[in-house]
Short mmCIF file of C-alpha atoms in Angstrom, two decimals:
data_model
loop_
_atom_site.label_atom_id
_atom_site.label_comp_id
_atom_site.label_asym_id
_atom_site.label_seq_id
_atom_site.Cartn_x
_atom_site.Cartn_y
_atom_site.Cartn_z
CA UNK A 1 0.00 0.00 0.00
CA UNK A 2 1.37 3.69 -0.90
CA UNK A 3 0.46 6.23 1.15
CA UNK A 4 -0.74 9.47 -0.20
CA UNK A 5 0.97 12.74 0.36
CA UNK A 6 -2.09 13.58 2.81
CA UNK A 7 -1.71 10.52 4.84
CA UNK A 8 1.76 11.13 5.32
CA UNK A 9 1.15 14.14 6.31
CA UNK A 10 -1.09 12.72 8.53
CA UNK A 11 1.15 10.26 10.02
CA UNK A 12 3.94 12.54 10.64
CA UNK A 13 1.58 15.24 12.55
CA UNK A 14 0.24 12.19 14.65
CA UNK A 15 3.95 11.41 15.41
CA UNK A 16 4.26 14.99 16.68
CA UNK A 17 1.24 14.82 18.57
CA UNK A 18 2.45 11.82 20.51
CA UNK A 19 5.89 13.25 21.30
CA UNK A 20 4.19 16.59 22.96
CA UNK A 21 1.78 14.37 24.42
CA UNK A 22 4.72 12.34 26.15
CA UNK A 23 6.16 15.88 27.52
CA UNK A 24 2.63 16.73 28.97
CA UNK A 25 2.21 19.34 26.20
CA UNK A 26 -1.54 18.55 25.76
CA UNK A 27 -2.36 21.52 23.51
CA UNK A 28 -0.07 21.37 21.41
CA UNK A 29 -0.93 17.41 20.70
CA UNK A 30 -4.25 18.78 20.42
CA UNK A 31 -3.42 20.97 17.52
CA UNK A 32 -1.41 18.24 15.79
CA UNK A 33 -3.93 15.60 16.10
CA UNK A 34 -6.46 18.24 14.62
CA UNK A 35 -4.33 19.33 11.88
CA UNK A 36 -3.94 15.38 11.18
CA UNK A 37 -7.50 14.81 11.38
CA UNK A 38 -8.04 17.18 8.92
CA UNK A 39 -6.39 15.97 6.28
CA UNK A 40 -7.54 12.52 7.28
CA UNK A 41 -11.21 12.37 9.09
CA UNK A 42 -11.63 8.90 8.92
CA UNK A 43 -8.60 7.67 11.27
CA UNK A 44 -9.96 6.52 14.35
CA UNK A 45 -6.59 6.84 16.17
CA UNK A 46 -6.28 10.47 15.52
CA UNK A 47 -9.13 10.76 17.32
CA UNK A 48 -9.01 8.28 20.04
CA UNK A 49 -5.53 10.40 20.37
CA UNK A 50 -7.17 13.50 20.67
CA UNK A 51 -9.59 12.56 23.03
CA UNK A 52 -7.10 11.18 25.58
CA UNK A 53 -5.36 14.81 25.75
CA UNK A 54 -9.07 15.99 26.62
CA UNK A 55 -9.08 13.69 28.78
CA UNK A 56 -5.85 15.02 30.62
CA UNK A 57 -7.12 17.98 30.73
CA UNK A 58 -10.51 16.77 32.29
CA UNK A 59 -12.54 18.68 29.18
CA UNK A 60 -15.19 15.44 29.20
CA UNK A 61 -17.57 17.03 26.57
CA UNK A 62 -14.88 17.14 24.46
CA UNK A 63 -14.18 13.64 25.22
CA UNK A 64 -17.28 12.32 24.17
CA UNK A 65 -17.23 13.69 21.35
CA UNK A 66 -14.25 12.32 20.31
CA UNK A 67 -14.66 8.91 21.33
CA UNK A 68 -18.78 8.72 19.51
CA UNK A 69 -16.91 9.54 16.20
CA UNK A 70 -14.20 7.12 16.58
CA UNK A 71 -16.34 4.19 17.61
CA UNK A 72 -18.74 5.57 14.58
CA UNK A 73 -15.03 4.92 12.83
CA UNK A 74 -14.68 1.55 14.63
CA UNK A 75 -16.77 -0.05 16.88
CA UNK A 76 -14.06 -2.21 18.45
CA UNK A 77 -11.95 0.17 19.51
CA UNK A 78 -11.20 -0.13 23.31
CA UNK A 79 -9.98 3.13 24.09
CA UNK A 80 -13.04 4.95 22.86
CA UNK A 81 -15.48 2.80 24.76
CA UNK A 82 -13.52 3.14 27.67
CA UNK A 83 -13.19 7.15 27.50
CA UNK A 84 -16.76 7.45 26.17
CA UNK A 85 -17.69 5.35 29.65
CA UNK A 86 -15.15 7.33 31.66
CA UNK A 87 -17.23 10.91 30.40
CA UNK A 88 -20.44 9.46 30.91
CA UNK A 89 -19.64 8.71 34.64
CA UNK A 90 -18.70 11.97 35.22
CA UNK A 91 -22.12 12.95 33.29
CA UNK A 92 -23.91 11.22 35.78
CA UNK A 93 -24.77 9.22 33.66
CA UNK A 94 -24.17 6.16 35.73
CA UNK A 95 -26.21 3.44 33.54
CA UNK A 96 -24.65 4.49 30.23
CA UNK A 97 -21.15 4.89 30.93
CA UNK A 98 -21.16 1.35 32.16
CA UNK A 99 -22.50 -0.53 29.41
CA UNK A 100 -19.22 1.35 27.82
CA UNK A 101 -17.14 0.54 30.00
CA UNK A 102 -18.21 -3.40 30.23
CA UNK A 103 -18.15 -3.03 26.10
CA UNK A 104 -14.71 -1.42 26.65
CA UNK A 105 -13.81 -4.56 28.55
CA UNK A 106 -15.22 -7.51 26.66
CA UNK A 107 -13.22 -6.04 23.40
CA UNK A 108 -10.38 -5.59 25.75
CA UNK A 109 -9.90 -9.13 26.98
CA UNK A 110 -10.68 -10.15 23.77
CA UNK A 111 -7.79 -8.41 22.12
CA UNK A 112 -5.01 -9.35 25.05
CA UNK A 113 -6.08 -10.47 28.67
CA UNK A 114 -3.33 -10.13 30.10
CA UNK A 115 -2.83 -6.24 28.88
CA UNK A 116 -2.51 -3.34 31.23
CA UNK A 117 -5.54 -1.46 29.67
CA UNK A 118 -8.11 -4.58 30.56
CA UNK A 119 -6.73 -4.34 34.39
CA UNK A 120 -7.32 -0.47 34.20
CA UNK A 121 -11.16 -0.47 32.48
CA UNK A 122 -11.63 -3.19 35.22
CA UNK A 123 -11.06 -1.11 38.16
CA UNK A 124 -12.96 2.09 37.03
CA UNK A 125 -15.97 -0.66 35.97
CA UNK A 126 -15.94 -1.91 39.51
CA UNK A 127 -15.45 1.38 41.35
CA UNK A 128 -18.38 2.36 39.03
CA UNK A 129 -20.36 -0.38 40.18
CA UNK A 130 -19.48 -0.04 43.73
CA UNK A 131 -20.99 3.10 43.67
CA UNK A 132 -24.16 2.49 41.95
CA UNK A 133 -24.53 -0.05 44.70
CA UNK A 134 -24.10 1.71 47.74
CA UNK A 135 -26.13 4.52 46.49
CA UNK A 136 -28.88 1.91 46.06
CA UNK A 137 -28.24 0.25 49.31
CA UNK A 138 -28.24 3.06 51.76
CA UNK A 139 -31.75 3.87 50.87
CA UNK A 140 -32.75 0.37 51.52
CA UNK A 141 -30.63 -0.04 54.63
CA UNK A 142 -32.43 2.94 55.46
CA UNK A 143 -35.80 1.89 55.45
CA UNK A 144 -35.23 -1.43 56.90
CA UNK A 145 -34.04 0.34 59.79
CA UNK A 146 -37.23 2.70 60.30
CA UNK A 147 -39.42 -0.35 59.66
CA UNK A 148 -37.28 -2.64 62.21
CA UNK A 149 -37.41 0.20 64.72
CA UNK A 150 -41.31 0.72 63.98
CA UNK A 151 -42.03 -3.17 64.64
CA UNK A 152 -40.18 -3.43 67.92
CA UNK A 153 -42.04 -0.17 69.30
CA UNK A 154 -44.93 -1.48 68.19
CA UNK A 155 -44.36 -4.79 70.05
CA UNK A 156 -43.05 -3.64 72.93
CA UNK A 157 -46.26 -1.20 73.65
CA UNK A 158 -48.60 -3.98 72.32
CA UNK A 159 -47.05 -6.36 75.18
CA UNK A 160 -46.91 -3.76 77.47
CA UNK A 161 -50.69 -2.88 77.35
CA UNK A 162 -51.63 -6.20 77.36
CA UNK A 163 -49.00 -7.65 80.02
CA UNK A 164 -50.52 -8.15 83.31
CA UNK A 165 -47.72 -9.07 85.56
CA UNK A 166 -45.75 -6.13 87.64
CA UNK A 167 -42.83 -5.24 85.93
CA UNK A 168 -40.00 -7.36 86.24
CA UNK A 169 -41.58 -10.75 86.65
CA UNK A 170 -40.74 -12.89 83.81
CA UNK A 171 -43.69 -15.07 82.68
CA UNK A 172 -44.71 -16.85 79.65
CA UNK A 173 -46.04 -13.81 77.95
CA UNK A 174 -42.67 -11.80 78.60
CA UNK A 175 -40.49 -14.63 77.22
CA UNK A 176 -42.86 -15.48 74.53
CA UNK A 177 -42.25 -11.81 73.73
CA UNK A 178 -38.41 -11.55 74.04
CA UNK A 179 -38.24 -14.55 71.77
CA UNK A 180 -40.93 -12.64 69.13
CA UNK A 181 -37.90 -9.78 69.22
CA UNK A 182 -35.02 -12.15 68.94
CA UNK A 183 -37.02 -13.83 65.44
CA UNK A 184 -37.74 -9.93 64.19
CA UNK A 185 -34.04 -9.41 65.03
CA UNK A 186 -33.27 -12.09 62.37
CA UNK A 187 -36.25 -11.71 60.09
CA UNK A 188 -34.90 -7.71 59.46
CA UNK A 189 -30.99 -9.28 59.49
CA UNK A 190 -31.98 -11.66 56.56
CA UNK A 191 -33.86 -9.44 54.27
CA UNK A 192 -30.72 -6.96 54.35
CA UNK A 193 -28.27 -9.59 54.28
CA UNK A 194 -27.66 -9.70 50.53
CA UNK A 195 -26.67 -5.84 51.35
CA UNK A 196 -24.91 -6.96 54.00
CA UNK A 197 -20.73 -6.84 53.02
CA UNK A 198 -19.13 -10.97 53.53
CA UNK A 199 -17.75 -13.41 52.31
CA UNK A 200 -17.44 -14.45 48.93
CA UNK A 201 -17.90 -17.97 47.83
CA UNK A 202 -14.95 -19.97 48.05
CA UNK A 203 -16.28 -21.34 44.46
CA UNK A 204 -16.54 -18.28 42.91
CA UNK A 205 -12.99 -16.76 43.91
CA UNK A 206 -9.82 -17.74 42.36
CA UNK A 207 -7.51 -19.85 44.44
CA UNK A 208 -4.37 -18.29 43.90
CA UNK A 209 -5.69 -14.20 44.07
CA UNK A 210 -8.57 -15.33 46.11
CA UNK A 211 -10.46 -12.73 44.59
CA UNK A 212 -13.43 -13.11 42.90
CA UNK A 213 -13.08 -14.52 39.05
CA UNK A 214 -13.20 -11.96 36.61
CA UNK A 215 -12.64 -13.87 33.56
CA UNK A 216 -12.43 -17.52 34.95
CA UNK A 217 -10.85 -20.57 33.06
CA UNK A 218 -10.56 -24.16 33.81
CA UNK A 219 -7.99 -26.58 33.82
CA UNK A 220 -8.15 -30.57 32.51
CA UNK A 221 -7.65 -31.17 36.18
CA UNK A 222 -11.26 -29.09 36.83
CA UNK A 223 -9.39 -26.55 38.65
CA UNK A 224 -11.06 -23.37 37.77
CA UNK A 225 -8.46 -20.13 37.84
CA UNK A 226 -8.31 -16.36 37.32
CA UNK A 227 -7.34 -16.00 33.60
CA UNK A 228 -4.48 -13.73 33.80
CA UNK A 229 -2.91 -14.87 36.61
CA UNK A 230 -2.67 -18.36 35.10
CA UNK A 231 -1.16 -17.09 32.06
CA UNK A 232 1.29 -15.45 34.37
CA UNK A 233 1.83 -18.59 36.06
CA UNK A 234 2.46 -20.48 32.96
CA UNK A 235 4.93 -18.01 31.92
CA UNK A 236 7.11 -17.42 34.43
CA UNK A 237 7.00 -20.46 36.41
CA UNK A 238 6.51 -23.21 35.27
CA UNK A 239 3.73 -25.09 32.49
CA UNK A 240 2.27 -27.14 35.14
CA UNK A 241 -0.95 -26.80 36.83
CA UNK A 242 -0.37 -24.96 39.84
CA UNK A 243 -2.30 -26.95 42.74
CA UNK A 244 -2.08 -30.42 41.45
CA UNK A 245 0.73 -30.04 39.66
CA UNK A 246 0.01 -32.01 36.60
CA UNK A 247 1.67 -30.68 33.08
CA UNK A 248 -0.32 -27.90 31.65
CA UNK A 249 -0.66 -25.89 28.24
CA UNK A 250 -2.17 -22.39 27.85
CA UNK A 251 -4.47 -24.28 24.45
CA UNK A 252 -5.52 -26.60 27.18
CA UNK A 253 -7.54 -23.25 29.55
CA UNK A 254 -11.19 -23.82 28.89
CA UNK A 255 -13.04 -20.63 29.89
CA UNK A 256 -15.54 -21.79 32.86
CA UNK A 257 -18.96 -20.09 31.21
CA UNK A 258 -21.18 -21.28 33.75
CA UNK A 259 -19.31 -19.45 36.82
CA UNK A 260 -18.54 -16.62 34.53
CA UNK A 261 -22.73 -16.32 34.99
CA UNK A 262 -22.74 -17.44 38.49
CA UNK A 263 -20.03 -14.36 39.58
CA UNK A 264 -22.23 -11.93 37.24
CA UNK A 265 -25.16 -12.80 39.05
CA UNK A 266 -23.79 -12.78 42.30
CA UNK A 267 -22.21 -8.88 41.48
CA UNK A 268 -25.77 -8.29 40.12
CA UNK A 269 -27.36 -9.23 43.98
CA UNK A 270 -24.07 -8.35 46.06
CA UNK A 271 -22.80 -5.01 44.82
CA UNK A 272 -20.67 -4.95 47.54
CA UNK A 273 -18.43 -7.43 46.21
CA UNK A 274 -17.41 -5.13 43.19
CA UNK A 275 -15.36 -3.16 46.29
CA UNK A 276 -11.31 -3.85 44.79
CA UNK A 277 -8.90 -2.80 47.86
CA UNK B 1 -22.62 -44.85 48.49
CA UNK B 2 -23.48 -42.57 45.45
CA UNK B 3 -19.60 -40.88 45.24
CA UNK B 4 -18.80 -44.43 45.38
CA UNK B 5 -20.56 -45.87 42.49
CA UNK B 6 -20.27 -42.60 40.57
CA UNK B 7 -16.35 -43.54 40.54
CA UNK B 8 -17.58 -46.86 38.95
CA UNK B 9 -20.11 -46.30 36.53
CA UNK B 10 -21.66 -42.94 35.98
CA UNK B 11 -24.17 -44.00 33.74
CA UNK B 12 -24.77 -47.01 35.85
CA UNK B 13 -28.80 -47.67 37.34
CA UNK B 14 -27.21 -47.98 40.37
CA UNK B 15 -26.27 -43.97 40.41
CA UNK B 16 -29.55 -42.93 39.44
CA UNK B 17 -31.44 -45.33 42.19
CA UNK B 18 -28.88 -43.97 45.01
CA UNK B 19 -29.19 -40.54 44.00
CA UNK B 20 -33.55 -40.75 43.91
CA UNK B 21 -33.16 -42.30 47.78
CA UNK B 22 -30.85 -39.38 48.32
CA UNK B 23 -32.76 -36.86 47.26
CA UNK B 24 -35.65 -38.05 48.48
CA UNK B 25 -34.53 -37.85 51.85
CA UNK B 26 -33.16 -34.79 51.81
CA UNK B 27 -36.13 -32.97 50.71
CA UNK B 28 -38.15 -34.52 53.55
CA UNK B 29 -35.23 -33.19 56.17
CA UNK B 30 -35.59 -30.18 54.08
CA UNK B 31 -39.26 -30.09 54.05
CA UNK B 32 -39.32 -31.12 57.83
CA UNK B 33 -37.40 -27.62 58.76
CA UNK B 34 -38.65 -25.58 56.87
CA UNK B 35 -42.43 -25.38 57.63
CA UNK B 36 -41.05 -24.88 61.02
CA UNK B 37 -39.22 -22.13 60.04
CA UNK B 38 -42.48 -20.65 57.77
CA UNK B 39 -45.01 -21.02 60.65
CA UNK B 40 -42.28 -18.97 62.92
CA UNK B 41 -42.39 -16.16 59.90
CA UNK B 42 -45.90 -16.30 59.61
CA UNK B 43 -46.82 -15.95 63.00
CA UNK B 44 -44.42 -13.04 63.42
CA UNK B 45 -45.38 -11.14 60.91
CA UNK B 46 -49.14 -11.38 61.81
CA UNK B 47 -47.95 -10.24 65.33
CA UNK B 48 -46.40 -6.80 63.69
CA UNK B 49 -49.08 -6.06 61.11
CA UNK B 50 -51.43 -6.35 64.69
CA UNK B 51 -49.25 -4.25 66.37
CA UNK B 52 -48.84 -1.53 63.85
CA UNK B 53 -52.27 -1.61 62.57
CA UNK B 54 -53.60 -1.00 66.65
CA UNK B 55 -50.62 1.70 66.94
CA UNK B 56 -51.81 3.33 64.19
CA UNK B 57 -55.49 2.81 64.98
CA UNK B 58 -54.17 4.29 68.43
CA UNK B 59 -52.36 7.35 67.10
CA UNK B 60 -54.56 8.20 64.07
CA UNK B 61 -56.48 10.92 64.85
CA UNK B 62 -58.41 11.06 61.52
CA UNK B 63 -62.23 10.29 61.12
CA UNK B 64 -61.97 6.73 59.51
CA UNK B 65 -61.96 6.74 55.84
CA UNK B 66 -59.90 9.70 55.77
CA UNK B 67 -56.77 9.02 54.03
CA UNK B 68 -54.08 11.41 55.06
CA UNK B 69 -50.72 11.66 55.23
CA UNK B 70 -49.87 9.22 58.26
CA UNK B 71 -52.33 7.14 56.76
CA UNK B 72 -50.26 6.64 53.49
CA UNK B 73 -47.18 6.32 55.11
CA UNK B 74 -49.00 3.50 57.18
CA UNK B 75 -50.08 1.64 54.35
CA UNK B 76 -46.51 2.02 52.68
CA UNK B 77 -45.22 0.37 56.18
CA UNK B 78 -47.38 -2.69 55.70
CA UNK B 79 -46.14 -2.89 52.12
CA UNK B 80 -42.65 -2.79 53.08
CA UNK B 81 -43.09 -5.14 56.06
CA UNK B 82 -44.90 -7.87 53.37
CA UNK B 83 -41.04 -7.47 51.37
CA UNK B 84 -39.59 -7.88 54.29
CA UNK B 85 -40.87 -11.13 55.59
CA UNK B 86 -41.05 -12.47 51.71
CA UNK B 87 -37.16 -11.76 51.52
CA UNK B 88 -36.50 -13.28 54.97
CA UNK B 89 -38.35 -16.47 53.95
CA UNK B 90 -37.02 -16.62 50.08
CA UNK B 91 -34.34 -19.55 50.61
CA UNK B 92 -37.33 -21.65 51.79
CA UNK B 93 -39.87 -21.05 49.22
CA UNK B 94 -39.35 -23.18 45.88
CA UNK B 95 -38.69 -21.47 42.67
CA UNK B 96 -36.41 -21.30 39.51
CA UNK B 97 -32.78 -22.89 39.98
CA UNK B 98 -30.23 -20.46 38.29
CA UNK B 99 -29.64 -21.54 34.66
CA UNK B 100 -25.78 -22.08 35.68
CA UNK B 101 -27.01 -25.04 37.56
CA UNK B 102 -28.52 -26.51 35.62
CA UNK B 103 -27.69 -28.65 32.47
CA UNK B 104 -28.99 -27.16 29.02
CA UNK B 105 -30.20 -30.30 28.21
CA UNK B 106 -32.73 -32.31 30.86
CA UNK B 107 -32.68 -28.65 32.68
CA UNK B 108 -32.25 -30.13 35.87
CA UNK B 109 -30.09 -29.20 38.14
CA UNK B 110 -26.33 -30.82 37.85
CA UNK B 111 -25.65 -34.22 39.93
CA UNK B 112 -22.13 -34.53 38.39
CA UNK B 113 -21.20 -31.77 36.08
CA UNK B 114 -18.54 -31.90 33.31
CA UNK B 115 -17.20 -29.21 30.98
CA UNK B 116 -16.27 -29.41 27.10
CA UNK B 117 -13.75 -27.55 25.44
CA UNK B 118 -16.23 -25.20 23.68
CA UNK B 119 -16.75 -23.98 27.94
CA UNK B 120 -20.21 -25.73 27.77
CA UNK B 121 -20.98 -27.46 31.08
CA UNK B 122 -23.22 -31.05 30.71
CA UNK B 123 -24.63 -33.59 33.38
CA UNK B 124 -22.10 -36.28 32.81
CA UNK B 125 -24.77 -39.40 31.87
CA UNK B 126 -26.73 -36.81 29.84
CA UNK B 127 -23.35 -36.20 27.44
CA UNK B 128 -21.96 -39.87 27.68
CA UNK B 129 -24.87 -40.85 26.23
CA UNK B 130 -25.36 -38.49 23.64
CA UNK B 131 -21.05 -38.89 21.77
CA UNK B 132 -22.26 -43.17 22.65
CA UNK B 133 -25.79 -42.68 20.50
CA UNK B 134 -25.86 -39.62 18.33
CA UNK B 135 -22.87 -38.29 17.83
CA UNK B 136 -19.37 -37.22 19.15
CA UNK B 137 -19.39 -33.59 18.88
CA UNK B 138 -20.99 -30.79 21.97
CA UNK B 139 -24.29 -30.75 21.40
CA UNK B 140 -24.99 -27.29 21.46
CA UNK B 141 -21.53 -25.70 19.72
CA UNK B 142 -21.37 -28.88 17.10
CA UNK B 143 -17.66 -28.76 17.77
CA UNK B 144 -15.96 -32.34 17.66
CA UNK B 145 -16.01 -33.50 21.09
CA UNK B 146 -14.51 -37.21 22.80
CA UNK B 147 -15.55 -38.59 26.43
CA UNK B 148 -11.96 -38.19 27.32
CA UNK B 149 -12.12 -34.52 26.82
CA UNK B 150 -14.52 -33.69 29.59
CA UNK B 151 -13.45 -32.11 32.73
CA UNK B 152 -15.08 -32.16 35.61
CA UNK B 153 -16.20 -28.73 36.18
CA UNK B 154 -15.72 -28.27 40.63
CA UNK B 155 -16.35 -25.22 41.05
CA UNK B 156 -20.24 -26.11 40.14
CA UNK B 157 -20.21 -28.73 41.62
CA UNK B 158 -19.63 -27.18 44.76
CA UNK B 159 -21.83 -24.19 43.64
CA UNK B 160 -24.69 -26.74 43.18
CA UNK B 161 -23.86 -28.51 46.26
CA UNK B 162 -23.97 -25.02 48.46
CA UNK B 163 -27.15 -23.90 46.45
CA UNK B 164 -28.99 -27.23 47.83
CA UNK B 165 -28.06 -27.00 51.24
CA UNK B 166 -29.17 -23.73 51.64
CA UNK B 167 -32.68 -24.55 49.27
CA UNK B 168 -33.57 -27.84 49.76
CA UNK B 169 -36.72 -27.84 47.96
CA UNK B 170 -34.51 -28.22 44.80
CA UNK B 171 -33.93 -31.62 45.79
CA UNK B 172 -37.60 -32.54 45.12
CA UNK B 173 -37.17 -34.81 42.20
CA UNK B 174 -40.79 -34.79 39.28
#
């Protein structure tokens, strides 16, 4: 392929923008992405490019923008799907920006796993997440509490009017009644306990991170891991299955679909899970 | 007895037989504890709705029929408390197994699940006997499969495990 004079042109001036954008000289790499976008509208890295200096410079309008006509360009591209979610968040617009953000991922992990950019889209996904939750949560933490507090008044003044013993003596009525507060104790701490922060499922976290899976795969032994780190594993120690030790090949990782859904829905109902420390 | 003769034979009578006794008996020790724990619920959440509705009755100083504010926010109390008690009693009452549990094709939930390499997770008999009399490739991604590619997928098994001792109606077998 021979490029044209204008694409040259192009290429050169993206270059330039990339070598002021290294020295933190975000206008400039503005102007030279422009200038290359010019003479060539229909290069999706030029703008991807341009919208990551808006980004530096927090203008997130201008970062939408951006990223809407590069997807329009190419509707795999990572970057723009993660800085169109990344502007949409700070839109408000909590629903939107992470459907782009989880698009931003699944092209991600499809392009390289193990690359620094899925790790990254991750974490603002989850922090994203996490705060959708506990928005969500407080209010129903919230009225649980009233309604708990509402119940035991009520039940307390109910036994008191109709308790006929002086005060103090503990008869069947009273203990009947401390026992009705012990169950409404547990009744309230069960239908907040999916909002309730815990434990994990040993069989949806990954042995070795003991976090839970993000992008699970299974072994011929049936050990499920965490993709990445097994790749890492395989690398750089040792092509052997790390807990039972039996020879192992990256072809041989089957990715474990059915957990994949079990940890979605278990993020869906436990948002506090999505916490990352 | 059943981990035993799964070890043998999977596809053996024997398997199935064990694992219908099994079952069976768990869902009565299921069954047994459970409308225990129901007739506690019920009971205590009549006792609150009687207790709210005479506190109400008690501090409502409205005509009756007069729906006002306190009134409302009464009514949205009884609502609430109805959520609450259906939430706290949820593991008990039987409904839909997660799809992950279950195998795509008898849709039960998974005695002994194995995984292909197209990711697909089967019951174990159900897929045996499909590569012995239709054909050896997954039955849902057509991809060329052999018996001695499954893997046994743990992690649901132990998922399906965990989800029946904490709903033990699923053990009710039709």
């Amino acid at each position: 392929m021979v490029l044209g004079s204008a694409a040259k042109q192009a290429e050169q001036l993206r270059k330039d923008g990339n070598l002021y954008f290294k020295k933190d000289r975000f206008g400039a790499a503005i102007d030279a992405y422009t200038e290359a976008i010019t003479l060539c509208p229909n290069v999706p890295v030029y703008w991807t490019n341009r919208a990551l200096c808006h980004r530096k410079r927090n203008d997130w309008l201008k970062v939408e923008e951006d990223c809407r006509r590069a997807i329009q360009l190419d509707h795999s591209s990572v970057k723009a799907h993660y800085m169109l979610g990344l502007a949409l968040l700070k839109k408000q617009e909590l629903d939107e920006g992470v459907k782009e953000l989880q698009k931003a991922l699944d092209l991600g992990r499809g392009a390289n796993p193990k690359g620094y950019m899925v790790d990254e889209i991750w974490q603002e996904l989850a922090k994203a997440k996490y705060l959708l939750w506990e928005h969500a949560s407080s209010k129903r933490s919230w009225e649980l509490q009233s309604l708990k507090e509402a119940c035991e008044t009520a039940l307390r003044e109910k036994h008191f009017l109709d308790d006929s013993q002086p005060e103090g003596f503990l008869d069947e009525a009273s203990i009947s009644h401390m026992k009705q507060l012990e169950v409404l104790r547990q009744v309230f701490r069960k239908a907040g306990e999916a909002d309730t922060p815990g434990e994990v499922p040993d069989y949806l976290c990954c042995k070795i991170t003991l976090d839970i899976f993000r992008d699970p795969v299974i072994t011929p032994s049936g050990v499920t891991y965490e993709r990445a780190v097994i790749l890492d594993h395989l690398e750089k120690v040792g092509k052997f299955d790390p807990i039972t030790r039996e020879p192992l090949d990256q072809s041989q990782l089957v990715p474990n679909l059915a957990i994949k859904e079990a940890v979605q829905e278990y993020l869906d109902k436990h948002g506090w899970a999505y916490k990352v420390d | 007895a059943l981990d035993l003769g799964r070890g043998a034979n999977p596809k053996g009578y024997m398997v199935d037989e064990i694992w219908q006794e099994l079952a069976k008996a768990k869902y009565l020790l299921w069954e047994h504890a459970s409308s225990k724990r129901s007739w506690e619920l019920q009971s205590l959440k009549e006792a609150c709705e009687t207790a709210l509705r005479e506190k109400h009755f008690l501090d409502d100083s409205q005509p009756e029929g007069f729906l006002d504010e306190a009134s409302i926010s009464h009514m949205k109390q009884l609502e609430v408390l109805r959520q609450v008690f259906r939430k706290a009693g949820e593991a008990d009452t039987p409904g839909e197994v997660p799809d992950y549990l279950c195998c795509k094709i008898t849709l039960d939930i998974f005695r002994d699940p194995v995984i292909t390499p197209s990711g697909v997770t089967y019951e174990r008999a159900v897929i045996l006997d499909h590569l012995e009399k239709v054909g050896k490739f997954d039955p849902i991604t057509r991809e060329p499969l052999d018996q001695s590619q499954l893997v046994p997928n743990l992690a649901i098994k132990e998922a399906v495990q965990e989800y029946l001792d904490k709903h033990g109606w699923a053990y009710k077998v039709d």
